[in-house]
Amino acid sequence: MKNGPLFLFGLFLSVVITWSGVVLGSHLQLGGLAPFYDETESQAYPQRPLGTAARGQLVYADLGCAACHTQQVRRPDFGSDQARGWGERQSVARDYIFQARPQIGASRFGPDLANLGARKPAAPTADALYELLYAGSPTHPAYPFLFASDRVVGERSAHALKLSGAKAPPANREVVATERAQTLVAYLLNLNTGYDYPESRPLPAPAKPAAKEEAKK
Amino acid sequence: MSTPHRPDAAVDPAAMTDENLLAVHERMLGKQPDEKAHYRLLPLNLLFFFSGLIFFGGTYLGRFSGHFSPKVFNEYGAPPKPGAALGVAVDPLVLGKTVYGQVCVACHQPNGMGLPPAFPPLVGSEWLAGSEERVIRILLHGLVGPIKVKGVDFIGAMPAVGPGSGYNLSPEKVAAVLTFVRKEWVGIDTPILPAKVAEIRGKDGTRAPLTVPELEKIP
Amino acid sequence: MTTLPTHAAPAEVTVIDTHARWPLLILLTAAIKWLILSGMLALISAIQLHSPAFLSDCAWLTHGRMAALSETAFVYGWAANAGLAIALWILGRLGGHPLRALNWVVVGTIFWNLGIAAGMVGIATGDMTSFALLQLPRYVQPLLVFAYAAIAISGVLAWSGRRRAVAYASQWYAVAALFLFPWLITAAQSVLLWTPVRGVVQAIGAGWYAQGVLALWLFPLALAAAYYVIPKVTGRALPSYEAAPLGFWTLIVVGTWTGGRQLVGGPVPAWIPTIAVVGGALLLFHFVICAINLQPVFTGRGTALRFFRFGLVAYVLAGVLALLTSFRGVALHTQFTFVDAALNQVSLYGAVSMMFFGAITYLVPRLTGRAWASPALLAGHAALVKLGVLISVGALVVAGLTQGGLLLDAKVTFPEIFDQVSVALLINTAAQFVLLGANLLLLVNFARTACVCGEPVPAAAPDLFRQPATVEAPAS
């Protein structure tokens, strides 16, 4: 290639084109995605997360939980996501518009967390989550640095963990969740894929060719 | 691999100088320093392969891209038609029940029995079972004065709840709540249509609350 | 037919090499040290996969951060420094003039490595950005752009001031890597860090960037090395070289369209994974052309070519596997599993790093004017690193396929999946040990070759490097 500036320009143009197509194109399509207003409930979805939950997402991000957990539920005929009770519908772009840094993740060494706060039959309790984060489990690392072990002076703290057995601290000490742990648990329990948007519904079964035309209404 | 007894075992000897490297490959590209660039044609098999890949790509795009619509998350799906209602298909019974719980329940009670002597029951009410024109107008304009429901006298003041009133319910919501109460407590399955509510609203405009004699004049 | 130029054929080691000796050796030293560090971090990360309690008490070493640290050290520490050194060296030699702006190279190297080190501390203390391959904290990112530009200027100048008007494939690839990376990372920073886009568009942007790091930066650097060393050592012109420009432009134009391949079935519009598949299919053409062009590597001899053989096979395999795992039918079994980690290992270690090792094997004697201190260590490093990559990729593929199959069955709980893949993950840890050991051998060998204190470094060792014969172009 002889022409120097033309070569460099060609390289630059290639990157600009691919960035425009993939990133800018997605941004133009999804950047202005608005909440969906439901007439029946007179409510717009998704709802903005609570302040503590939004801060908890930062804790989730900086601990790198996305290294093992995803937050995206796939559609029913693509994997066992919904059969495992992780969500009642697939995740769509609208679910993430109010998240400062969506942690959709790319690895599932641990379960998906997209709908943790609204799991059926029961979402995990805050106590269970605190215990898991403090002590870990054979398959989950422990995060003891998210907790403080304080001497009990007078009454026990309201935020003290209810631990028993080998994990419990000595009698005169209690384990208290730090603010980071509290916001993280608030975030986890606030995760839900609540509302069923039009675009998240599964495709109708292609019964007849005429029915196929009705595709996504 | 290097045999240990060779003196330059730890140096891979070059078999070509840089100049040579450049010259030889430049010649293969078919360019002379003073010529405009011209490229040799690709070997035919590579050309076919590339064309095949492009063909595959094109058909794959056509089939699975959902027409590049941001609303299509399933690659087998098609984008919604431009004229299609983008909203959720609202079930009037569900909407009606919600509206009833927000607006009507205070007076007509959750069980629809009302509260004598002011609030007539809706259960089995002959007014509800009667003419649509009348019952729609009750909601749109309100009702004052005495009214006899199921042989019992009631006297009270029902506020207007339709568009333009304090509650400002849309024609959809008025129709929905009427559909709900008629199905729930009178057993009538025919829904009331929002279009009819809007039509009556358009015809009547805003007016003072009705009395029973005025209501009875309406067919 | 003779192709001798009018002036005398240059010696194998010239002033171009001696002039660039110290800046490039600094880059290579930094690269190898980062390689060791990233090996240690990868080892810890691998252990934490099957023993979650390992080092979990320390906030700096928790698994999420460890994964980010090892990946950052590998890509921005080892691959960046080594790739830049190799690219500059090749551009200098093919340009025909000693490299200019080498002071800037040294300054850039120092700031780049300081920035990465500061970034690593930042990640460990909790400032990581949570975007794959862009985990460095916001505050070091602008520094990296400028440091990189400072180093890259020398290479671009060497190319623009080259003796021969027509550039060779190595030069295209090296200049592309040097020129494009600042744009790539700036574009990613702007949509992810400075003015973040909304919702899932961040994931799309992050996927685009991660693919760009491979397709527009690391693969071109590796290919620049391959296209240079292979004909130099084998003494043969590359077959079907006339297809090489098309292969180059296919990679550059189509490479980053495959960024959405990990978002299959995800909360993104369907067209994004679809164009990833289409891009991956078109990119096959590039891999085929590279395979055709670089096939003389299989007939050559020498230590460097050993690395390039492995690297070329891994490179083509990486392209094919990337395409395969983008298809939804295959992704059903491999998405979110260790198969992605295996593919990363094949691309980053098997392809890019092995080609870098080959280039370093060829480069260092010419740069230092001395033969490698220990051919045994060289051979040991080659064997062990190949073994390590093979074992780790194999183990991760087995773990991933097992995991994928079990994930599809809704009745299998995660502790059960953990038990089933533990053995494969243990084998992967063993492989990381082997890789670390191999790279320690390289470090020792390199230190003994390049940094012999007290002994003056010869200006050129004419008896060490035979004068190569002139090679003719193949009949057209």
GROMACS .gro file of C-alpha atoms in nm, chain B residues 1-3 6-29 31-33 39-43 46-47 49-50 53-54 56-58 60-61 64-76, chain C residues 3 5 12 93-94 164 166 168 171 228 231-233 235-238 241-243 245-246 267-271 274-275 277-278 281-282 285 288 292 301-304 327-328 361-362 365-366 371-372 375 465-466 468-474 476:
model
  118
  218MET     CA    1   1.442  -2.798   1.630
  219SER     CA    2   1.789  -2.707   1.746
  220THR     CA    3   2.061  -2.965   1.786
  223ARG     CA    4   2.550  -2.646   1.639
  224PRO     CA    5   2.716  -2.319   1.738
  225ASP     CA    6   2.411  -2.106   1.668
  226ALA     CA    7   2.160  -2.343   1.823
  227ALA     CA    8   2.005  -2.062   2.020
  228VAL     CA    9   1.977  -1.833   1.722
  229ASP     CA   10   1.735  -1.910   1.444
  230PRO     CA   11   1.932  -1.827   1.134
  231ALA     CA   12   1.769  -1.596   0.884
  232ALA     CA   13   1.736  -1.741   0.538
  233MET     CA   14   1.636  -1.415   0.372
  234THR     CA   15   1.741  -1.054   0.411
  235ASP     CA   16   1.484  -0.787   0.482
  236GLU     CA   17   1.542  -0.627   0.146
  237ASN     CA   18   1.489  -0.957  -0.022
  238LEU     CA   19   1.176  -1.020   0.179
  239LEU     CA   20   1.029  -0.690   0.074
  240ALA     CA   21   1.132  -0.722  -0.289
  241VAL     CA   22   1.008  -1.074  -0.337
  242HIS     CA   23   0.668  -1.007  -0.193
  243GLU     CA   24   0.630  -0.679  -0.370
  244ARG     CA   25   0.686  -0.861  -0.694
  245MET     CA   26   0.414  -1.108  -0.597
  246LEU     CA   27   0.171  -0.827  -0.548
  248LYS     CA   28   0.330  -0.377  -0.847
  249GLN     CA   29   0.621  -0.189  -0.992
  250PRO     CA   30   0.735   0.126  -0.815
  256TYR     CA   31  -0.385  -0.656  -0.817
  257ARG     CA   32  -0.378  -1.005  -0.946
  258LEU     CA   33  -0.706  -1.190  -0.939
  259LEU     CA   34  -0.764  -1.419  -0.648
  260PRO     CA   35  -0.742  -1.788  -0.715
  263LEU     CA   36  -1.075  -1.852  -0.277
  264LEU     CA   37  -1.314  -1.638  -0.474
  266PHE     CA   38  -1.522  -1.947  -0.086
  267PHE     CA   39  -1.556  -1.578  -0.019
  270LEU     CA   40  -1.944  -1.684   0.288
  271ILE     CA   41  -2.111  -1.366   0.170
  273PHE     CA   42  -2.435  -1.743   0.380
  274GLY     CA   43  -2.407  -1.414   0.563
  275GLY     CA   44  -2.673  -1.254   0.354
  277TYR     CA   45  -2.853  -1.556   0.764
  278LEU     CA   46  -2.908  -1.185   0.802
  281PHE     CA   47  -3.249  -1.403   1.165
  282SER     CA   48  -3.204  -1.032   1.200
  283GLY     CA   49  -3.562  -0.945   1.282
  284HIS     CA   50  -3.532  -0.666   1.027
  285PHE     CA   51  -3.288  -0.492   1.264
  286SER     CA   52  -3.577  -0.389   1.483
  287PRO     CA   53  -3.497  -0.298   1.843
  288LYS     CA   54  -3.820  -0.463   1.953
  289VAL     CA   55  -3.726  -0.806   1.828
  290PHE     CA   56  -3.535  -1.006   2.085
  291ASN     CA   57  -3.604  -1.344   1.937
  292GLU     CA   58  -3.420  -1.407   1.613
  293TYR     CA   59  -3.718  -1.592   1.475
  439THR     CA   60   1.630  -0.940  -0.718
  441PRO     CA   61   1.897  -0.430  -0.491
  448GLU     CA   62   2.158  -0.951   0.950
  529ARG     CA   63   1.388  -0.327   1.011
  530LEU     CA   64   1.144  -0.323   0.724
  600ARG     CA   65   1.049   0.106  -0.020
  602VAL     CA   66   0.528  -0.072  -0.120
  604TYR     CA   67   0.487  -0.561   0.333
  607GLN     CA   68   0.403  -0.346   0.816
  664TYR     CA   69   0.790  -1.143   0.926
  667PRO     CA   70   0.958  -1.621   0.557
  668LYS     CA   71   1.278  -1.496   0.716
  669VAL     CA   72   1.349  -1.830   0.877
  671GLY     CA   73   1.365  -1.861   0.325
  672ARG     CA   74   1.055  -1.907   0.113
  673ALA     CA   75   0.822  -1.644  -0.019
  674LEU     CA   76   0.475  -1.682   0.123
  677TYR     CA   77   0.070  -1.364  -0.093
  678GLU     CA   78  -0.142  -1.171  -0.342
  679ALA     CA   79  -0.442  -1.266  -0.127
  681PRO     CA   80  -0.420  -0.761   0.135
  682LEU     CA   81  -0.772  -0.900   0.120
  703PRO     CA   82  -3.142  -0.870   2.645
  704VAL     CA   83  -3.024  -0.717   2.320
  705PRO     CA   84  -3.209  -0.696   1.989
  706ALA     CA   85  -3.165  -1.011   1.785
  707TRP     CA   86  -2.970  -0.839   1.509
  710THR     CA   87  -2.692  -1.223   1.419
  711ILE     CA   88  -2.438  -0.984   1.272
  713VAL     CA   89  -2.246  -1.473   1.331
  714VAL     CA   90  -2.232  -1.314   0.987
  717ALA     CA   91  -1.842  -1.629   0.891
  718LEU     CA   92  -1.684  -1.356   0.679
  721PHE     CA   93  -1.194  -1.591   0.495
  724VAL     CA   94  -0.811  -1.920   0.560
  728ILE     CA   95  -0.256  -2.041   0.327
  737ARG     CA   96   1.301  -2.569   1.140
  738GLY     CA   97   1.412  -2.379   1.444
  739THR     CA   98   1.285  -2.284   1.784
  740ALA     CA   99   1.096  -1.977   1.673
  763PHE     CA  100  -2.440  -2.001   1.650
  764ARG     CA  101  -2.741  -2.019   1.871
  797THR     CA  102   1.288  -1.605   2.036
  798TYR     CA  103   1.391  -1.468   1.699
  801PRO     CA  104   1.952  -1.249   1.980
  802ARG     CA  105   1.940  -0.990   1.708
  807ALA     CA  106   2.273  -1.590   2.135
  808TRP     CA  107   2.022  -1.709   2.389
  811PRO     CA  108   1.912  -2.342   2.445
  901PHE     CA  109   2.448  -1.439   1.212
  902ARG     CA  110   2.504  -1.598   0.879
  904PRO     CA  111   2.135  -1.511   0.417
  905ALA     CA  112   2.123  -1.608   0.052
  906THR     CA  113   1.907  -1.426  -0.196
  907VAL     CA  114   1.570  -1.581  -0.253
  908GLU     CA  115   1.383  -1.553  -0.578
  909ALA     CA  116   1.016  -1.483  -0.610
  910PRO     CA  117   0.811  -1.787  -0.708
  912SER     CA  118   0.389  -1.631  -1.133
   0.00000   0.00000   0.00000
